[in-house]
Coordinates of N, CA, C and O and ligand atoms in Angstrom, one line a residue:
M1 N 129.1 76.8 288.6 CA 127.7 77.4 288.3 C 127.9 78.5 287.4 O 128.7 79.4 287.6
T2 N 127.1 78.6 286.4 CA 127.3 79.7 285.5 C 126.7 80.9 286.1 O 125.8 80.9 286.8
S3 N 127.3 82.1 285.8 CA 127.0 83.4 286.3 C 126.3 84.2 285.2 O 125.9 85.3 285.5
T4 N 126.4 83.7 284.0 CA 125.7 84.6 283.0 C 124.5 84.0 282.5 O 124.2 82.8 282.7
N5 N 123.6 84.6 281.9 CA 122.3 84.1 281.4 C 122.6 83.2 280.3 O 123.2 83.5 279.3
P6 N 122.1 81.9 280.3 CA 122.1 81.0 279.2 C 121.1 81.5 278.2 O 120.3 82.3 278.5
P7 N 121.1 81.0 276.9 CA 120.2 81.4 275.9 C 118.7 81.4 276.4 O 117.9 82.2 275.9
G8 N 118.5 80.4 277.2 CA 117.0 80.2 277.6 C 116.6 81.1 278.7 O 115.5 81.2 279.1
G9 N 117.4 82.0 279.2 CA 117.1 83.1 280.3 C 117.3 82.6 281.6 O 118.0 81.5 281.8
R10 N 116.7 83.1 282.6 CA 116.9 82.8 284.0 C 116.1 81.5 284.3 O 114.9 81.4 284.0
V11 N 116.8 80.6 284.9 CA 116.2 79.3 285.2 C 116.1 79.0 286.6 O 117.1 79.1 287.4
A12 N 114.9 78.6 287.2 CA 114.8 78.2 288.6 C 114.4 76.8 288.6 O 113.7 76.3 287.8
I13 N 114.9 76.0 289.7 CA 114.4 74.7 289.9 C 113.6 74.7 291.2 O 114.0 75.2 292.2
V14 N 112.4 74.1 291.1 CA 111.6 73.9 292.2 C 111.6 72.4 292.5 O 110.9 71.6 291.9
P15 N 112.5 72.0 293.5 CA 112.6 70.6 293.7 C 111.7 70.1 294.9 O 111.2 70.9 295.7
G16 N 111.4 68.9 294.9 CA 110.6 68.3 296.0 C 110.3 66.9 295.7 O 110.5 66.3 294.6
S17 N 109.7 66.3 296.7 CA 109.2 65.0 296.6 C 107.9 64.9 295.7 O 107.6 63.9 295.0
F18 N 107.0 65.9 296.0 CA 105.7 66.0 295.3 C 105.0 64.7 295.3 O 104.4 64.2 294.3
D19 N 104.8 64.1 296.5 CA 104.2 62.9 296.6 C 102.9 63.0 297.6 O 102.9 62.6 298.7
P20 N 101.8 63.7 297.1 CA 101.6 64.1 295.7 C 101.9 65.8 295.7 O 102.1 66.3 296.7
L21 N 101.8 66.2 294.4 CA 101.8 67.7 294.3 C 100.6 68.2 295.0 O 99.4 67.7 294.7
T22 N 100.6 69.3 295.8 CA 99.6 69.9 296.4 C 99.3 71.3 295.8 O 100.1 71.8 294.9
N23 N 98.2 71.9 296.2 CA 97.9 73.3 295.6 C 98.8 74.3 296.2 O 99.1 75.3 295.5
G24 N 99.5 74.0 297.3 CA 100.5 74.8 297.8 C 101.7 74.8 296.9 O 102.3 75.9 296.6
H25 N 102.1 73.6 296.4 CA 103.2 73.4 295.5 C 102.9 74.3 294.2 O 103.7 74.9 293.6
V26 N 101.6 74.1 293.7 CA 101.2 74.8 292.4 C 101.4 76.3 292.7 O 102.0 77.0 291.7
D27 N 100.9 76.8 293.8 CA 101.0 78.2 294.2 C 102.5 78.7 294.0 O 102.8 79.7 293.4
I28 N 103.4 78.0 294.6 CA 104.9 78.3 294.6 C 105.4 78.3 293.1 O 106.1 79.2 292.8
V29 N 105.1 77.3 292.4 CA 105.6 77.1 291.0 C 105.1 78.4 290.2 O 105.9 78.9 289.5
L30 N 103.9 78.7 290.4 CA 103.4 79.8 289.6 C 103.9 81.2 290.1 O 104.2 82.1 289.2
R31 N 104.1 81.4 291.3 CA 104.9 82.4 291.7 C 106.3 82.7 291.2 O 106.8 83.7 290.8
A32 N 106.9 81.5 291.2 CA 108.3 81.4 290.7 C 108.3 81.8 289.1 O 109.2 82.4 288.8
A33 N 107.3 81.3 288.5 CA 107.2 81.5 287.0 C 107.1 83.0 286.8 O 107.3 83.4 285.6
K34 N 106.7 83.8 287.7 CA 106.6 85.3 287.4 C 108.0 85.9 287.4 O 108.2 87.0 286.9
F35 N 109.0 85.2 288.1 CA 110.3 86.0 288.2 C 111.4 85.2 287.4 O 112.6 85.8 287.2
F36 N 111.1 84.1 286.9 CA 112.2 83.3 286.1 C 111.5 82.9 284.7 O 110.3 82.9 284.5
D37 N 112.4 82.9 283.8 CA 112.1 82.6 282.3 C 111.6 81.2 282.2 O 110.7 80.8 281.5
R38 N 112.2 80.3 283.1 CA 111.9 78.9 283.0 C 112.1 78.4 284.4 O 112.9 78.6 285.1
V39 N 110.9 77.5 284.8 CA 110.9 76.9 286.0 C 110.9 75.4 285.7 O 110.0 74.9 285.1
I40 N 111.8 74.7 286.4 CA 111.9 73.3 286.3 C 111.4 72.7 287.6 O 112.0 72.8 288.7
V41 N 110.3 72.0 287.5 CA 109.8 71.2 288.6 C 110.5 69.9 288.7 O 110.2 69.1 287.8
A42 N 111.4 69.7 289.6 CA 112.1 68.5 289.7 C 111.8 67.5 290.8 O 111.7 67.9 292.0
V43 N 111.3 66.4 290.3 CA 110.8 65.4 291.3 C 112.1 64.6 291.8 O 112.9 64.1 291.0
L44 N 112.4 64.7 293.0 CA 113.5 64.0 293.7 C 113.1 63.0 294.7 O 112.1 63.2 295.3
V45 N 114.0 62.0 294.9 CA 113.7 61.0 295.9 C 114.2 61.5 297.1 O 115.3 61.9 297.3
N46 N 113.3 61.6 298.1 CA 113.5 61.9 299.6 C 113.7 60.6 300.2 O 112.8 59.8 300.5
A47 N 115.0 60.2 300.6 CA 115.3 58.9 301.1 C 114.6 58.6 302.5 O 114.4 57.5 302.8
E48 N 114.1 59.7 303.1 CA 113.4 59.5 304.5 C 111.9 59.0 304.2 O 111.2 58.8 305.2
K49 N 111.4 59.2 303.1 CA 110.0 59.0 302.8 C 109.7 57.8 302.0 O 110.3 57.4 301.0
T50 N 108.6 57.1 302.4 CA 108.1 56.0 301.4 C 106.9 56.6 300.6 O 105.9 57.1 301.1
P51 N 107.1 56.5 299.3 CA 106.2 57.3 298.5 C 104.9 56.6 298.1 O 104.8 55.3 298.2
M52 N 103.9 57.3 297.8 CA 102.6 56.8 297.4 C 102.6 56.5 295.8 O 102.1 55.5 295.4
F53 N 103.4 57.4 295.3 CA 103.4 57.4 293.7 C 104.9 57.2 293.3 O 105.8 57.6 294.0
T54 N 105.0 56.5 292.2 CA 106.4 56.2 291.6 C 106.9 57.5 291.1 O 106.0 58.5 290.8
E55 N 108.1 57.6 290.9 CA 108.7 58.9 290.3 C 108.0 59.2 288.9 O 107.7 60.3 288.7
A56 N 107.9 58.2 288.1 CA 107.2 58.3 286.7 C 105.8 58.8 286.9 O 105.4 59.8 286.1
E57 N 105.1 58.2 287.9 CA 103.7 58.7 288.1 C 103.7 60.2 288.5 O 102.8 60.9 287.9
R58 N 104.6 60.6 289.4 CA 104.6 62.0 289.8 C 104.9 62.9 288.6 O 104.3 64.0 288.5
V59 N 105.9 62.6 287.8 CA 106.2 63.4 286.6 C 105.0 63.5 285.8 O 104.8 64.6 285.3
A60 N 104.4 62.5 285.6 CA 103.2 62.4 284.6 C 102.1 63.4 285.2 O 101.6 64.1 284.4
M61 N 101.8 63.2 286.4 CA 100.7 64.0 286.9 C 101.0 65.4 287.1 O 100.2 66.3 286.8
I62 N 102.2 65.7 287.4 CA 102.7 67.2 287.4 C 102.7 67.8 286.0 O 102.2 68.9 285.8
G63 N 103.0 66.9 285.1 CA 103.0 67.4 283.7 C 101.6 67.8 283.2 O 101.4 68.7 282.6
E64 N 100.7 67.0 283.7 CA 99.3 67.2 283.3 C 98.7 68.5 284.0 O 98.1 69.3 283.4
V65 N 99.2 68.7 285.2 CA 98.8 69.9 285.9 C 99.3 71.2 285.3 O 98.6 72.2 285.2
F66 N 100.5 71.2 284.8 CA 101.1 72.4 284.2 C 101.1 72.4 282.7 O 101.8 73.2 282.0
N67 N 100.3 71.5 282.2 CA 100.1 71.5 280.8 C 99.5 72.8 280.3 O 98.6 73.2 280.9
G68 N 100.2 73.4 279.4 CA 99.7 74.7 279.0 C 100.5 76.0 279.5 O 100.4 77.0 279.1
Q69 N 101.3 75.6 280.6 CA 102.2 76.7 281.1 C 103.6 76.5 280.4 O 104.4 75.6 280.8
A70 N 103.8 77.2 279.3 CA 105.0 77.0 278.5 C 106.2 77.2 279.3 O 107.3 76.5 278.9
S71 N 106.3 77.9 280.2 CA 107.6 78.2 280.9 C 107.9 77.2 282.0 O 108.9 77.2 282.6
V72 N 106.9 76.3 282.3 CA 107.2 75.3 283.3 C 107.5 73.9 282.7 O 106.7 73.4 281.8
E73 N 108.6 73.3 283.2 CA 109.0 72.0 282.7 C 109.0 71.0 283.9 O 109.2 71.5 285.0
V74 N 108.8 69.8 283.7 CA 108.8 68.8 284.6 C 109.8 67.8 284.5 O 109.9 67.3 283.2
D75 N 110.5 67.4 285.4 CA 111.7 66.5 285.2 C 111.9 65.7 286.5 O 111.2 66.1 287.6
S76 N 112.6 64.6 286.5 CA 113.0 63.9 287.7 C 114.5 63.8 287.7 O 115.2 63.8 286.5
C77 N 115.0 63.6 288.8 CA 116.5 63.4 288.9 C 116.8 62.6 290.3 O 116.1 62.7 291.3
G78 N 117.9 61.8 290.1 CA 118.4 61.2 291.2 C 119.7 61.8 291.7 O 120.1 62.9 291.0
G79 N 120.3 61.5 292.7 CA 121.5 62.1 293.2 C 121.3 63.4 293.9 O 120.4 63.7 294.3
L80 N 122.5 64.2 293.8 CA 122.5 65.5 294.4 C 121.8 66.5 293.6 O 121.9 66.7 292.4
L81 N 121.0 67.4 294.4 CA 120.2 68.5 293.7 C 121.2 69.4 293.1 O 120.9 69.9 291.9
V82 N 122.3 69.7 293.7 CA 123.2 70.7 293.2 C 123.8 70.2 291.9 O 124.2 71.0 291.0
E83 N 124.1 69.0 291.8 CA 124.7 68.5 290.5 C 123.6 68.6 289.4 O 124.0 69.0 288.2
Y84 N 122.4 68.3 289.7 CA 121.4 68.5 288.7 C 121.2 69.9 288.3 O 121.1 70.3 287.1
A85 N 121.2 70.8 289.3 CA 121.1 72.3 289.0 C 122.2 72.7 288.1 O 122.0 73.5 287.2
R86 N 123.5 72.2 288.4 CA 124.7 72.5 287.5 C 124.4 72.1 286.1 O 124.6 72.8 285.1
R87 N 123.9 70.9 285.9 CA 123.8 70.3 284.6 C 122.7 71.1 283.8 O 122.8 71.3 282.7
R88 N 121.6 71.5 284.5 CA 120.6 72.3 284.0 C 120.8 73.8 283.8 O 120.0 74.6 283.2
G89 N 122.0 74.2 284.3 CA 122.4 75.7 284.1 C 121.4 76.6 285.0 O 121.0 77.7 284.6
A90 N 120.9 76.0 286.1 CA 120.0 76.8 286.9 C 120.7 77.9 287.7 O 121.8 77.9 288.1
H91 N 119.9 79.0 287.9 CA 120.4 80.2 288.7 C 120.0 80.1 290.1 O 120.5 80.7 291.0
A92 N 118.8 79.4 290.4 CA 118.3 79.4 291.7 C 117.5 78.1 292.0 O 117.0 77.6 291.0
I93 N 117.5 77.7 293.3 CA 116.5 76.8 293.8 C 115.4 77.6 294.5 O 115.7 78.5 295.2
V94 N 114.2 77.3 294.2 CA 113.1 78.0 294.8 C 112.3 76.9 295.7 O 111.9 75.8 295.2
R95 N 112.2 77.3 296.9 CA 111.4 76.4 297.8 C 110.2 77.2 298.5 O 110.4 78.5 298.7
G96 N 109.2 76.5 298.8 CA 108.2 77.2 299.5 C 108.4 77.1 301.1 O 109.0 76.2 301.6
M97 N 108.0 78.1 301.8 CA 108.2 78.1 303.2 C 106.7 78.5 303.8 O 106.2 79.6 303.6
R98 N 106.2 77.6 304.6 CA 104.7 77.8 305.1 C 104.8 78.5 306.4 O 104.1 79.5 306.6
T99 N 105.4 77.8 307.4 CA 105.4 78.3 308.7 C 106.9 78.1 309.3 O 107.8 77.7 308.7
V100 N 107.0 78.6 310.6 CA 108.3 78.5 311.1 C 108.8 77.1 311.3 O 110.0 76.9 311.3
S101 N 107.9 76.1 311.4 CA 108.3 74.7 311.5 C 109.0 74.3 310.3 O 109.8 73.2 310.4
D102 N 108.8 74.9 309.2 CA 109.6 74.5 308.0 C 111.0 75.0 308.1 O 111.8 74.5 307.3
F103 N 111.3 76.0 308.8 CA 112.4 76.8 308.7 C 113.8 76.0 309.0 O 114.7 76.1 308.3
D104 N 113.8 75.3 310.1 CA 115.0 74.6 310.4 C 115.5 73.6 309.4 O 116.7 73.7 309.1
H105 N 114.6 72.8 308.9 CA 115.0 71.8 307.8 C 115.4 72.6 306.5 O 116.4 72.1 306.0
E106 N 114.7 73.6 306.2 CA 115.0 74.3 305.0 C 116.3 75.0 305.1 O 117.1 75.1 304.2
L107 N 116.6 75.6 306.3 CA 118.0 76.2 306.6 C 119.0 75.2 306.4 O 120.1 75.5 305.8
Q108 N 118.8 74.0 307.0 CA 119.9 73.0 306.9 C 120.2 72.7 305.4 O 121.4 72.5 305.0
M109 N 119.1 72.4 304.7 CA 119.2 72.0 303.3 C 119.9 73.1 302.6 O 120.8 72.9 301.7
T110 N 119.4 74.3 302.8 CA 120.1 75.5 302.0 C 121.6 75.6 302.3 O 122.4 75.8 301.3
L111 N 121.9 75.4 303.5 CA 123.3 75.6 303.9 C 124.3 74.4 303.5 O 125.4 74.7 303.0
M112 N 123.6 73.3 303.4 CA 124.3 72.1 302.9 C 124.5 72.3 301.3 O 125.7 72.1 300.8
N113 N 123.4 72.7 300.6 CA 123.5 73.0 299.2 C 124.5 74.1 298.9 O 125.4 74.0 297.9
R114 N 124.6 75.1 299.8 CA 125.5 76.2 299.6 C 127.0 75.7 299.8 O 127.9 76.1 299.1
H115 N 127.1 74.8 300.7 CA 128.4 74.2 301.1 C 128.9 73.5 299.8 O 130.1 73.6 299.5
L116 N 128.0 72.8 299.2 CA 128.4 71.9 298.0 C 128.5 72.8 296.8 O 129.4 72.5 295.9
E117 N 127.7 73.9 296.7 CA 127.8 74.7 295.4 C 127.5 76.2 295.9 O 126.4 76.7 295.9
P118 N 128.6 76.9 296.2 CA 128.4 78.2 296.8 C 127.7 79.2 296.0 O 127.2 80.1 296.4
D119 N 127.7 79.1 294.6 CA 127.2 80.1 293.7 C 125.7 79.8 293.5 O 125.1 80.6 292.8
L120 N 125.2 78.7 293.9 CA 123.8 78.4 293.7 C 122.9 79.0 294.8 O 123.1 78.6 296.0
E121 N 122.1 79.8 294.5 CA 121.2 80.6 295.5 C 119.9 79.7 295.8 O 119.3 79.2 294.8
T122 N 119.5 79.7 297.0 CA 118.2 79.2 297.3 C 117.3 80.4 297.8 O 117.7 81.1 298.6
M123 N 116.1 80.5 297.1 CA 115.1 81.4 297.4 C 113.9 81.0 298.0 O 113.5 79.7 297.6
F124 N 113.3 81.6 298.9 CA 112.0 81.1 299.5 C 110.8 82.0 299.2 O 111.0 83.2 299.1
M125 N 109.8 81.3 298.9 CA 108.4 82.0 298.7 C 107.4 81.5 299.6 O 107.4 80.3 300.0
M126 N 106.5 82.4 300.0 CA 105.4 82.0 300.9 C 104.2 81.7 300.0 O 103.8 82.5 299.2
P127 N 103.5 80.5 300.2 CA 102.3 80.3 299.5 C 101.2 81.2 300.0 O 101.3 81.8 301.1
A128 N 100.1 81.2 299.3 CA 99.0 81.9 299.8 C 98.5 81.4 301.1 O 98.7 80.1 301.4
A129 N 98.0 82.2 302.0 CA 97.6 81.8 303.5 C 96.7 80.6 303.4 O 96.9 79.8 304.4
R130 N 95.9 80.5 302.4 CA 95.0 79.4 302.6 C 95.6 78.0 302.3 O 95.0 77.0 302.5
Y131 N 96.9 78.0 301.9 CA 97.7 76.7 301.8 C 98.7 76.5 302.9 O 99.4 75.5 302.8
T132 N 98.7 77.4 303.9 CA 99.6 77.2 304.9 C 99.6 75.8 305.6 O 100.7 75.4 306.1
F133 N 98.5 75.4 305.7 CA 98.3 74.0 306.5 C 98.4 72.8 305.6 O 98.3 71.6 306.0
V134 N 98.6 73.1 304.3 CA 98.5 71.9 303.4 C 99.9 71.4 303.1 O 100.9 72.0 302.8
S135 N 100.0 70.0 303.4 CA 101.3 69.3 303.1 C 100.9 68.1 302.4 O 99.8 67.5 302.5
S136 N 101.9 67.5 301.6 CA 101.6 66.2 301.0 C 101.3 65.1 302.0 O 100.5 64.2 301.9
R137 N 102.2 65.2 303.2 CA 101.9 64.1 304.3 C 100.5 64.1 304.8 O 99.9 63.1 304.8
L138 N 100.0 65.3 305.1 CA 98.7 65.3 305.8 C 97.6 65.1 304.7 O 96.6 64.4 305.0
T139 N 97.9 65.4 303.4 CA 96.9 65.2 302.4 C 96.7 63.6 302.1 O 95.6 63.1 302.1
K140 N 97.9 62.9 302.2 CA 97.8 61.4 302.1 C 97.2 60.9 303.3 O 96.4 59.9 303.1
E141 N 97.4 61.4 304.4 CA 96.7 60.9 305.6 C 95.3 60.9 305.6 O 94.6 60.1 305.9
V142 N 94.8 62.3 305.2 CA 93.4 62.4 305.2 C 92.8 61.5 304.1 O 91.7 60.8 304.4
F143 N 93.4 61.4 302.9 CA 92.8 60.7 301.9 C 92.7 59.1 302.3 O 91.8 58.5 302.0
G144 N 93.9 58.7 302.9 CA 93.9 57.3 303.4 C 92.8 57.0 304.3 O 92.5 55.7 304.5
L145 N 92.4 57.9 305.1 CA 91.4 57.7 306.1 C 90.0 58.1 305.6 O 89.0 58.1 306.4
G146 N 89.9 58.3 304.3 CA 88.5 58.5 303.7 C 88.0 59.8 303.6 O 86.8 60.1 303.3
G147 N 88.9 60.8 304.0 CA 88.5 62.2 304.0 C 88.6 62.8 302.5 O 89.4 62.2 301.7
S148 N 88.1 63.9 302.4 CA 88.1 64.7 301.0 C 89.4 65.5 300.9 O 89.8 66.2 301.9
V149 N 90.1 65.4 299.9 CA 91.3 66.2 299.6 C 90.9 67.3 298.6 O 91.8 68.0 298.0
H150 N 89.6 67.5 298.3 CA 89.2 68.5 297.4 C 89.7 69.9 297.9 O 89.5 70.3 299.0
G151 N 90.3 70.6 297.0 CA 90.8 72.0 297.3 C 92.2 72.0 297.8 O 92.9 73.0 298.0
L152 N 92.7 70.7 298.2 CA 94.1 70.6 298.8 C 95.0 70.3 297.6 O 96.2 70.6 297.8
V153 N 94.5 69.5 296.7 CA 95.3 69.1 295.5 C 94.7 69.6 294.2 O 93.4 69.7 294.2
P154 N 95.4 69.6 293.2 CA 94.7 70.0 291.8 C 93.7 68.7 291.5 O 94.0 67.6 291.8
P155 N 92.6 69.0 290.7 CA 91.8 68.0 290.4 C 92.4 66.8 289.7 O 92.1 65.6 289.9
V156 N 93.5 67.1 288.9 CA 94.2 66.0 288.2 C 94.9 65.1 289.3 O 94.7 63.9 289.1
V157 N 95.4 65.6 290.3 CA 96.1 64.9 291.4 C 95.0 64.0 292.1 O 95.3 62.8 292.4
E158 N 93.9 64.6 292.3 CA 92.8 64.0 293.1 C 92.4 62.7 292.3 O 92.2 61.6 292.9
R159 N 92.3 62.8 291.0 CA 91.9 61.7 290.1 C 93.0 60.6 290.2 O 92.8 59.4 290.3
W160 N 94.3 61.0 290.2 CA 95.3 60.1 290.3 C 95.4 59.3 291.6 O 95.6 58.2 291.7
M161 N 95.0 60.1 292.7 CA 95.0 59.4 294.0 C 93.8 58.4 294.0 O 94.1 57.3 294.6
R162 N 92.6 58.8 293.5 CA 91.5 57.8 293.5 C 91.9 56.6 292.6 O 91.6 55.5 292.9
A163 N 92.5 56.8 291.5 CA 93.0 55.7 290.6 C 93.9 54.8 291.4 O 93.9 53.6 291.2
K164 N 94.8 55.4 292.1 CA 95.8 54.6 292.9 C 95.1 53.7 293.9 O 95.5 52.5 294.1
R165 N 94.0 54.2 294.5 CA 93.2 53.4 295.4 C 92.4 52.4 294.8 O 91.8 51.5 295.3
G166 N 92.2 52.5 293.4 CA 91.5 51.6 292.7 C 90.0 51.8 292.7 O 89.2 51.0 292.5
S167 N 89.7 53.1 292.9 CA 88.3 53.5 292.8 C 88.2 54.9 292.3 O 88.9 55.8 292.6
D168 N 87.2 55.1 291.5 CA 86.9 56.4 290.9 C 85.9 57.2 291.7 O 85.5 58.3 291.4
R169 N 85.4 56.6 292.8 CA 84.3 57.3 293.6 C 85.1 58.2 294.5 O 86.1 57.8 295.0
P170 N 84.4 59.3 294.9 CA 85.0 60.2 295.9 C 85.2 59.5 297.2 O 84.3 58.6 297.5
A171 N 86.1 60.0 297.9 CA 86.4 59.1 299.2 C 85.3 59.1 300.2 O 85.0 58.0 300.7
T172 N 84.4 60.1 300.2 CA 83.3 60.1 301.1 C 82.2 59.1 300.7 O 81.4 58.7 301.5
E173 N 82.2 58.9 299.3 CA 81.1 57.9 298.8 C 81.6 56.5 298.8 O 80.8 55.5 298.7
A174 N 82.8 56.3 299.0 CA 83.5 55.0 298.9 C 83.2 54.1 300.2 O 83.5 53.0 300.1
R175 N 82.8 54.7 301.2 CA 82.6 54.0 302.5 C 81.3 53.2 302.5 O 80.3 53.6 301.8
Ligands
LIG1 O1 109.4 67.8 299.2 P1 110.5 67.6 300.1 O2 110.5 66.1 300.5 O3 110.7 68.4 301.3 O4 111.8 67.8 299.2 C1 113.1 67.5 299.8 C2 114.1 67.4 298.6 C3 113.8 66.2 297.8 C4 114.2 68.7 297.9 C5 115.6 67.1 299.3 O5 115.5 65.8 300.1 C6 116.6 67.0 298.2 O6 117.1 68.0 297.8 N1 117.1 65.8 298.0 C7 118.0 65.5 297.0 C8 119.3 64.9 297.6 C9 120.3 66.0 298.0 O7 120.9 66.8 297.1 N2 120.6 66.0 299.3 C10 121.5 67.0 299.8 C11 121.0 68.3 300.0 S1 120.0 68.7 301.4

């Protein structure tokens, strides 16, 4: 892992499934962008999850959300996160931490990544309190049952979710 600044400055990777990207994720990416010269939002496959969106769809919708944020890049990668971070010359992984229930899993992943790549630091940021209860999983559940996801995900993502369901009508009108 490089310990000096590459020409592009300090680089952070915000990895995740992003299935779909929520407003909580957006909050974390924008916070990270205040401290790093470049933030790479990396879509990774979480082998434990069955996705709603393909990897390409997720990259496309996240690209739309951060269109205009010059320091934010969207990418996807398979394999080990630490290998990707090495290839991209990243200085840190940034993850969001909502509640204590996130802690155990995040600690395990952090220590595994540190075991694999001791020089790569993982940093945590807390999203705004209004996003503490927001998760991709619950967002999909609410949407799937016909509830509104307005305010939980960016409008772009809401449109992608409706398109995925094959309807352009808001969930509450679709019944
Ligand atoms: O949004 P998620 O599902 O909580 O993100 C989890 C993710 C994708 C960041 C994690 O599963 C991951 O890093 N996967 C890549 C594979 C890997 O490197 N695994 C070993 C490190 S824990």
